[in-house]
């Protein structure tokens, strides 16, 4: 199974507002950059889409080491929130509907296709790939700003 590194970030101006996401996939030193955005969205949606779109672009099952500065995304897996949400019928511990359920379901599908390892890093702290993903996300966001 191929081992791939995935770096991701999301950006939003206003929350909600125009947003963008950026990802870098790395395999054997070769990098592929991806980005996109939406006109009216939230930062959390962009963080999720950065990971989802990168995983969906892989052509075969891979071992993927995901590095993100999003606690929202990483903690869902590292702290098993996503398992609890599913067991509770997509409700939070406070019995409220989980936001972005359709995106979480897309990410869960990818977690079945690939072996995922999650790494959380502090954002805007000089991590080169995280800084590059932030730049990609901001550039994508600007395309959707009015």
JSON list of N, CA and C in Angstrom, two decimals, residues 18-63:
[
{"chain": "A", "resi": 18, "resn": "UNK", "atom": "N", "xyz": [-17.13, 34.07, 2.35]},
{"chain": "A", "resi": 18, "resn": "UNK", "atom": "CA", "xyz": [-16.37, 33.39, 1.30]},
{"chain": "A", "resi": 18, "resn": "UNK", "atom": "C", "xyz": [-15.23, 32.59, 1.93]},
{"chain": "A", "resi": 19, "resn": "UNK", "atom": "N", "xyz": [-15.04, 31.38, 1.43]},
{"chain": "A", "resi": 19, "resn": "UNK", "atom": "CA", "xyz": [-14.03, 30.52, 2.01]},
{"chain": "A", "resi": 19, "resn": "UNK", "atom": "C", "xyz": [-13.23, 29.76, 0.97]},
{"chain": "A", "resi": 20, "resn": "UNK", "atom": "N", "xyz": [-12.09, 29.27, 1.40]},
{"chain": "A", "resi": 20, "resn": "UNK", "atom": "CA", "xyz": [-11.24, 28.47, 0.53]},
{"chain": "A", "resi": 20, "resn": "UNK", "atom": "C", "xyz": [-10.55, 27.37, 1.31]},
{"chain": "A", "resi": 21, "resn": "UNK", "atom": "N", "xyz": [-10.09, 26.39, 0.60]},
{"chain": "A", "resi": 21, "resn": "UNK", "atom": "CA", "xyz": [-9.33, 25.29, 1.20]},
{"chain": "A", "resi": 21, "resn": "UNK", "atom": "C", "xyz": [-8.12, 24.98, 0.34]},
{"chain": "A", "resi": 22, "resn": "UNK", "atom": "N", "xyz": [-7.09, 24.46, 0.97]},
{"chain": "A", "resi": 22, "resn": "UNK", "atom": "CA", "xyz": [-5.89, 24.06, 0.24]},
{"chain": "A", "resi": 22, "resn": "UNK", "atom": "C", "xyz": [-5.32, 22.78, 0.81]},
{"chain": "A", "resi": 23, "resn": "UNK", "atom": "N", "xyz": [-4.79, 21.95, -0.05]},
{"chain": "A", "resi": 23, "resn": "UNK", "atom": "CA", "xyz": [-4.20, 20.67, 0.34]},
{"chain": "A", "resi": 23, "resn": "UNK", "atom": "C", "xyz": [-2.94, 20.41, -0.46]},
{"chain": "A", "resi": 24, "resn": "UNK", "atom": "N", "xyz": [-2.04, 19.68, 0.15]},
{"chain": "A", "resi": 24, "resn": "UNK", "atom": "CA", "xyz": [-0.86, 19.17, -0.54]},
{"chain": "A", "resi": 24, "resn": "UNK", "atom": "C", "xyz": [-0.81, 17.67, -0.30]},
{"chain": "A", "resi": 25, "resn": "UNK", "atom": "N", "xyz": [-0.67, 16.92, -1.37]},
{"chain": "A", "resi": 25, "resn": "UNK", "atom": "CA", "xyz": [-0.44, 15.48, -1.29]},
{"chain": "A", "resi": 25, "resn": "UNK", "atom": "C", "xyz": [1.02, 15.24, -1.69]},
{"chain": "A", "resi": 26, "resn": "UNK", "atom": "N", "xyz": [1.71, 14.39, -0.92]},
{"chain": "A", "resi": 26, "resn": "UNK", "atom": "CA", "xyz": [3.11, 14.08, -1.23]},
{"chain": "A", "resi": 26, "resn": "UNK", "atom": "C", "xyz": [3.30, 12.58, -1.24]},
{"chain": "A", "resi": 27, "resn": "UNK", "atom": "N", "xyz": [3.90, 12.10, -2.35]},
{"chain": "A", "resi": 27, "resn": "UNK", "atom": "CA", "xyz": [4.23, 10.68, -2.49]},
{"chain": "A", "resi": 27, "resn": "UNK", "atom": "C", "xyz": [5.62, 10.59, -3.10]},
{"chain": "A", "resi": 28, "resn": "UNK", "atom": "N", "xyz": [6.53, 9.98, -2.38]},
{"chain": "A", "resi": 28, "resn": "UNK", "atom": "CA", "xyz": [7.91, 9.80, -2.84]},
{"chain": "A", "resi": 28, "resn": "UNK", "atom": "C", "xyz": [8.51, 11.11, -3.33]},
{"chain": "A", "resi": 29, "resn": "UNK", "atom": "N", "xyz": [8.28, 12.18, -2.59]},
{"chain": "A", "resi": 29, "resn": "UNK", "atom": "CA", "xyz": [8.88, 13.48, -2.91]},
{"chain": "A", "resi": 29, "resn": "UNK", "atom": "C", "xyz": [8.15, 14.28, -3.97]},
{"chain": "A", "resi": 30, "resn": "UNK", "atom": "N", "xyz": [7.14, 13.70, -4.59]},
{"chain": "A", "resi": 30, "resn": "UNK", "atom": "CA", "xyz": [6.36, 14.41, -5.61]},
{"chain": "A", "resi": 30, "resn": "UNK", "atom": "C", "xyz": [5.13, 14.99, -4.93]},
{"chain": "A", "resi": 31, "resn": "UNK", "atom": "N", "xyz": [4.89, 16.28, -5.17]},
{"chain": "A", "resi": 31, "resn": "UNK", "atom": "CA", "xyz": [3.76, 16.96, -4.54]},
{"chain": "A", "resi": 31, "resn": "UNK", "atom": "C", "xyz": [2.69, 17.35, -5.55]},
{"chain": "A", "resi": 32, "resn": "UNK", "atom": "N", "xyz": [1.45, 17.29, -5.08]},
{"chain": "A", "resi": 32, "resn": "UNK", "atom": "CA", "xyz": [0.31, 17.76, -5.86]},
{"chain": "A", "resi": 32, "resn": "UNK", "atom": "C", "xyz": [-0.47, 18.72, -4.98]},
{"chain": "A", "resi": 33, "resn": "UNK", "atom": "N", "xyz": [-0.71, 19.93, -5.47]},
{"chain": "A", "resi": 33, "resn": "UNK", "atom": "CA", "xyz": [-1.46, 20.92, -4.73]},
{"chain": "A", "resi": 33, "resn": "UNK", "atom": "C", "xyz": [-2.90, 20.97, -5.25]},
{"chain": "A", "resi": 34, "resn": "UNK", "atom": "N", "xyz": [-3.83, 21.07, -4.32]},
{"chain": "A", "resi": 34, "resn": "UNK", "atom": "CA", "xyz": [-5.25, 21.16, -4.64]},
{"chain": "A", "resi": 34, "resn": "UNK", "atom": "C", "xyz": [-5.85, 22.34, -3.88]},
{"chain": "A", "resi": 35, "resn": "UNK", "atom": "N", "xyz": [-6.87, 22.96, -4.46]},
{"chain": "A", "resi": 35, "resn": "UNK", "atom": "CA", "xyz": [-7.55, 24.04, -3.74]},
{"chain": "A", "resi": 35, "resn": "UNK", "atom": "C", "xyz": [-8.93, 24.25, -4.35]},
{"chain": "A", "resi": 36, "resn": "UNK", "atom": "N", "xyz": [-9.77, 24.92, -3.58]},
{"chain": "A", "resi": 36, "resn": "UNK", "atom": "CA", "xyz": [-11.12, 25.24, -4.04]},
{"chain": "A", "resi": 36, "resn": "UNK", "atom": "C", "xyz": [-11.79, 26.10, -2.98]},
{"chain": "A", "resi": 37, "resn": "UNK", "atom": "N", "xyz": [-13.05, 26.39, -3.20]},
{"chain": "A", "resi": 37, "resn": "UNK", "atom": "CA", "xyz": [-13.74, 27.22, -2.23]},
{"chain": "A", "resi": 37, "resn": "UNK", "atom": "C", "xyz": [-15.21, 27.34, -2.52]},
{"chain": "A", "resi": 38, "resn": "UNK", "atom": "N", "xyz": [-15.87, 28.17, -1.72]},
{"chain": "A", "resi": 38, "resn": "UNK", "atom": "CA", "xyz": [-17.29, 28.42, -1.85]},
{"chain": "A", "resi": 38, "resn": "UNK", "atom": "C", "xyz": [-17.55, 29.88, -1.49]},
{"chain": "A", "resi": 39, "resn": "UNK", "atom": "N", "xyz": [-18.64, 30.41, -2.04]},
{"chain": "A", "resi": 39, "resn": "UNK", "atom": "CA", "xyz": [-18.96, 31.81, -1.80]},
{"chain": "A", "resi": 39, "resn": "UNK", "atom": "C", "xyz": [-19.51, 32.07, -0.39]},
{"chain": "A", "resi": 40, "resn": "UNK", "atom": "N", "xyz": [-20.32, 31.16, 0.12]},
{"chain": "A", "resi": 40, "resn": "UNK", "atom": "CA", "xyz": [-20.93, 31.33, 1.44]},
{"chain": "A", "resi": 40, "resn": "UNK", "atom": "C", "xyz": [-20.72, 30.05, 2.22]},
{"chain": "A", "resi": 41, "resn": "UNK", "atom": "N", "xyz": [-19.78, 30.07, 3.16]},
{"chain": "A", "resi": 41, "resn": "UNK", "atom": "CA", "xyz": [-19.39, 28.85, 3.86]},
{"chain": "A", "resi": 41, "resn": "UNK", "atom": "C", "xyz": [-18.84, 29.18, 5.24]},
{"chain": "A", "resi": 42, "resn": "UNK", "atom": "N", "xyz": [-18.33, 28.17, 5.91]},
{"chain": "A", "resi": 42, "resn": "UNK", "atom": "CA", "xyz": [-17.70, 28.38, 7.21]},
{"chain": "A", "resi": 42, "resn": "UNK", "atom": "C", "xyz": [-16.27, 27.83, 7.18]},
{"chain": "A", "resi": 43, "resn": "UNK", "atom": "N", "xyz": [-15.47, 28.26, 8.13]},
{"chain": "A", "resi": 43, "resn": "UNK", "atom": "CA", "xyz": [-14.11, 27.77, 8.23]},
{"chain": "A", "resi": 43, "resn": "UNK", "atom": "C", "xyz": [-14.07, 26.26, 8.44]},
{"chain": "A", "resi": 44, "resn": "UNK", "atom": "N", "xyz": [-14.96, 25.75, 9.30]},
{"chain": "A", "resi": 44, "resn": "UNK", "atom": "CA", "xyz": [-14.97, 24.32, 9.55]},
{"chain": "A", "resi": 44, "resn": "UNK", "atom": "C", "xyz": [-15.28, 23.52, 8.29]},
{"chain": "A", "resi": 45, "resn": "UNK", "atom": "N", "xyz": [-16.19, 24.00, 7.47]},
{"chain": "A", "resi": 45, "resn": "UNK", "atom": "CA", "xyz": [-16.49, 23.30, 6.20]},
{"chain": "A", "resi": 45, "resn": "UNK", "atom": "C", "xyz": [-15.25, 23.28, 5.31]},
{"chain": "A", "resi": 46, "resn": "UNK", "atom": "N", "xyz": [-14.52, 24.39, 5.28]},
{"chain": "A", "resi": 46, "resn": "UNK", "atom": "CA", "xyz": [-13.32, 24.45, 4.43]},
{"chain": "A", "resi": 46, "resn": "UNK", "atom": "C", "xyz": [-12.23, 23.52, 4.96]},
{"chain": "A", "resi": 47, "resn": "UNK", "atom": "N", "xyz": [-12.08, 23.44, 6.28]},
{"chain": "A", "resi": 47, "resn": "UNK", "atom": "CA", "xyz": [-11.11, 22.51, 6.86]},
{"chain": "A", "resi": 47, "resn": "UNK", "atom": "C", "xyz": [-11.45, 21.07, 6.48]},
{"chain": "A", "resi": 48, "resn": "UNK", "atom": "N", "xyz": [-12.72, 20.72, 6.55]},
{"chain": "A", "resi": 48, "resn": "UNK", "atom": "CA", "xyz": [-13.16, 19.38, 6.17]},
{"chain": "A", "resi": 48, "resn": "UNK", "atom": "C", "xyz": [-12.94, 19.12, 4.68]},
{"chain": "A", "resi": 49, "resn": "UNK", "atom": "N", "xyz": [-13.34, 20.07, 3.84]},
{"chain": "A", "resi": 49, "resn": "UNK", "atom": "CA", "xyz": [-13.22, 19.87, 2.40]},
{"chain": "A", "resi": 49, "resn": "UNK", "atom": "C", "xyz": [-11.77, 19.76, 1.94]},
{"chain": "A", "resi": 50, "resn": "UNK", "atom": "N", "xyz": [-10.86, 20.41, 2.64]},
{"chain": "A", "resi": 50, "resn": "UNK", "atom": "CA", "xyz": [-9.44, 20.29, 2.29]},
{"chain": "A", "resi": 50, "resn": "UNK", "atom": "C", "xyz": [-8.98, 18.84, 2.39]},
{"chain": "A", "resi": 51, "resn": "UNK", "atom": "N", "xyz": [-9.39, 18.17, 3.45]},
{"chain": "A", "resi": 51, "resn": "UNK", "atom": "CA", "xyz": [-9.02, 16.77, 3.65]},
{"chain": "A", "resi": 51, "resn": "UNK", "atom": "C", "xyz": [-9.81, 15.87, 2.70]},
{"chain": "A", "resi": 52, "resn": "UNK", "atom": "N", "xyz": [-11.12, 16.07, 2.63]},
{"chain": "A", "resi": 52, "resn": "UNK", "atom": "CA", "xyz": [-11.98, 15.22, 1.81]},
{"chain": "A", "resi": 52, "resn": "UNK", "atom": "C", "xyz": [-11.56, 15.23, 0.35]},
{"chain": "A", "resi": 53, "resn": "UNK", "atom": "N", "xyz": [-11.39, 16.42, -0.22]},
{"chain": "A", "resi": 53, "resn": "UNK", "atom": "CA", "xyz": [-11.06, 16.51, -1.64]},
{"chain": "A", "resi": 53, "resn": "UNK", "atom": "C", "xyz": [-9.71, 15.90, -1.95]},
{"chain": "A", "resi": 54, "resn": "UNK", "atom": "N", "xyz": [-8.75, 16.05, -1.04]},
{"chain": "A", "resi": 54, "resn": "UNK", "atom": "CA", "xyz": [-7.44, 15.43, -1.26]},
{"chain": "A", "resi": 54, "resn": "UNK", "atom": "C", "xyz": [-7.57, 13.91, -1.24]},
{"chain": "A", "resi": 55, "resn": "UNK", "atom": "N", "xyz": [-8.29, 13.37, -0.25]},
{"chain": "A", "resi": 55, "resn": "UNK", "atom": "CA", "xyz": [-8.46, 11.92, -0.17]},
{"chain": "A", "resi": 55, "resn": "UNK", "atom": "C", "xyz": [-9.23, 11.39, -1.38]},
{"chain": "A", "resi": 56, "resn": "UNK", "atom": "N", "xyz": [-10.25, 12.11, -1.79]},
{"chain": "A", "resi": 56, "resn": "UNK", "atom": "CA", "xyz": [-11.04, 11.66, -2.94]},
{"chain": "A", "resi": 56, "resn": "UNK", "atom": "C", "xyz": [-10.25, 11.69, -4.25]},
{"chain": "A", "resi": 57, "resn": "UNK", "atom": "N", "xyz": [-9.16, 12.46, -4.28]},
{"chain": "A", "resi": 57, "resn": "UNK", "atom": "CA", "xyz": [-8.35, 12.53, -5.51]},
{"chain": "A", "resi": 57, "resn": "UNK", "atom": "C", "xyz": [-7.40, 11.34, -5.64]},
{"chain": "A", "resi": 58, "resn": "UNK", "atom": "N", "xyz": [-7.21, 10.59, -4.56]},
{"chain": "A", "resi": 58, "resn": "UNK", "atom": "CA", "xyz": [-6.33, 9.42, -4.62]},
{"chain": "A", "resi": 58, "resn": "UNK", "atom": "C", "xyz": [-6.99, 8.32, -5.46]},
{"chain": "A", "resi": 59, "resn": "UNK", "atom": "N", "xyz": [-6.20, 7.69, -6.30]},
{"chain": "A", "resi": 59, "resn": "UNK", "atom": "CA", "xyz": [-6.75, 6.72, -7.26]},
{"chain": "A", "resi": 59, "resn": "UNK", "atom": "C", "xyz": [-6.81, 5.29, -6.74]},
{"chain": "A", "resi": 60, "resn": "UNK", "atom": "N", "xyz": [-6.20, 5.05, -5.58]},
{"chain": "A", "resi": 60, "resn": "UNK", "atom": "CA", "xyz": [-6.21, 3.70, -5.00]},
{"chain": "A", "resi": 60, "resn": "UNK", "atom": "C", "xyz": [-6.09, 3.82, -3.48]},
{"chain": "A", "resi": 61, "resn": "UNK", "atom": "N", "xyz": [-6.42, 2.77, -2.75]},
{"chain": "A", "resi": 61, "resn": "UNK", "atom": "CA", "xyz": [-6.28, 2.82, -1.30]},
{"chain": "A", "resi": 61, "resn": "UNK", "atom": "C", "xyz": [-4.82, 3.07, -0.90]},
{"chain": "A", "resi": 62, "resn": "UNK", "atom": "N", "xyz": [-4.64, 3.97, 0.08]},
{"chain": "A", "resi": 62, "resn": "UNK", "atom": "CA", "xyz": [-3.30, 4.34, 0.53]},
{"chain": "A", "resi": 62, "resn": "UNK", "atom": "C", "xyz": [-3.26, 4.46, 2.05]},
{"chain": "A", "resi": 63, "resn": "UNK", "atom": "N", "xyz": [-2.05, 4.39, 2.59]},
{"chain": "A", "resi": 63, "resn": "UNK", "atom": "CA", "xyz": [-1.82, 4.78, 3.98]},
{"chain": "A", "resi": 63, "resn": "UNK", "atom": "C", "xyz": [-1.56, 6.28, 3.92]}
]
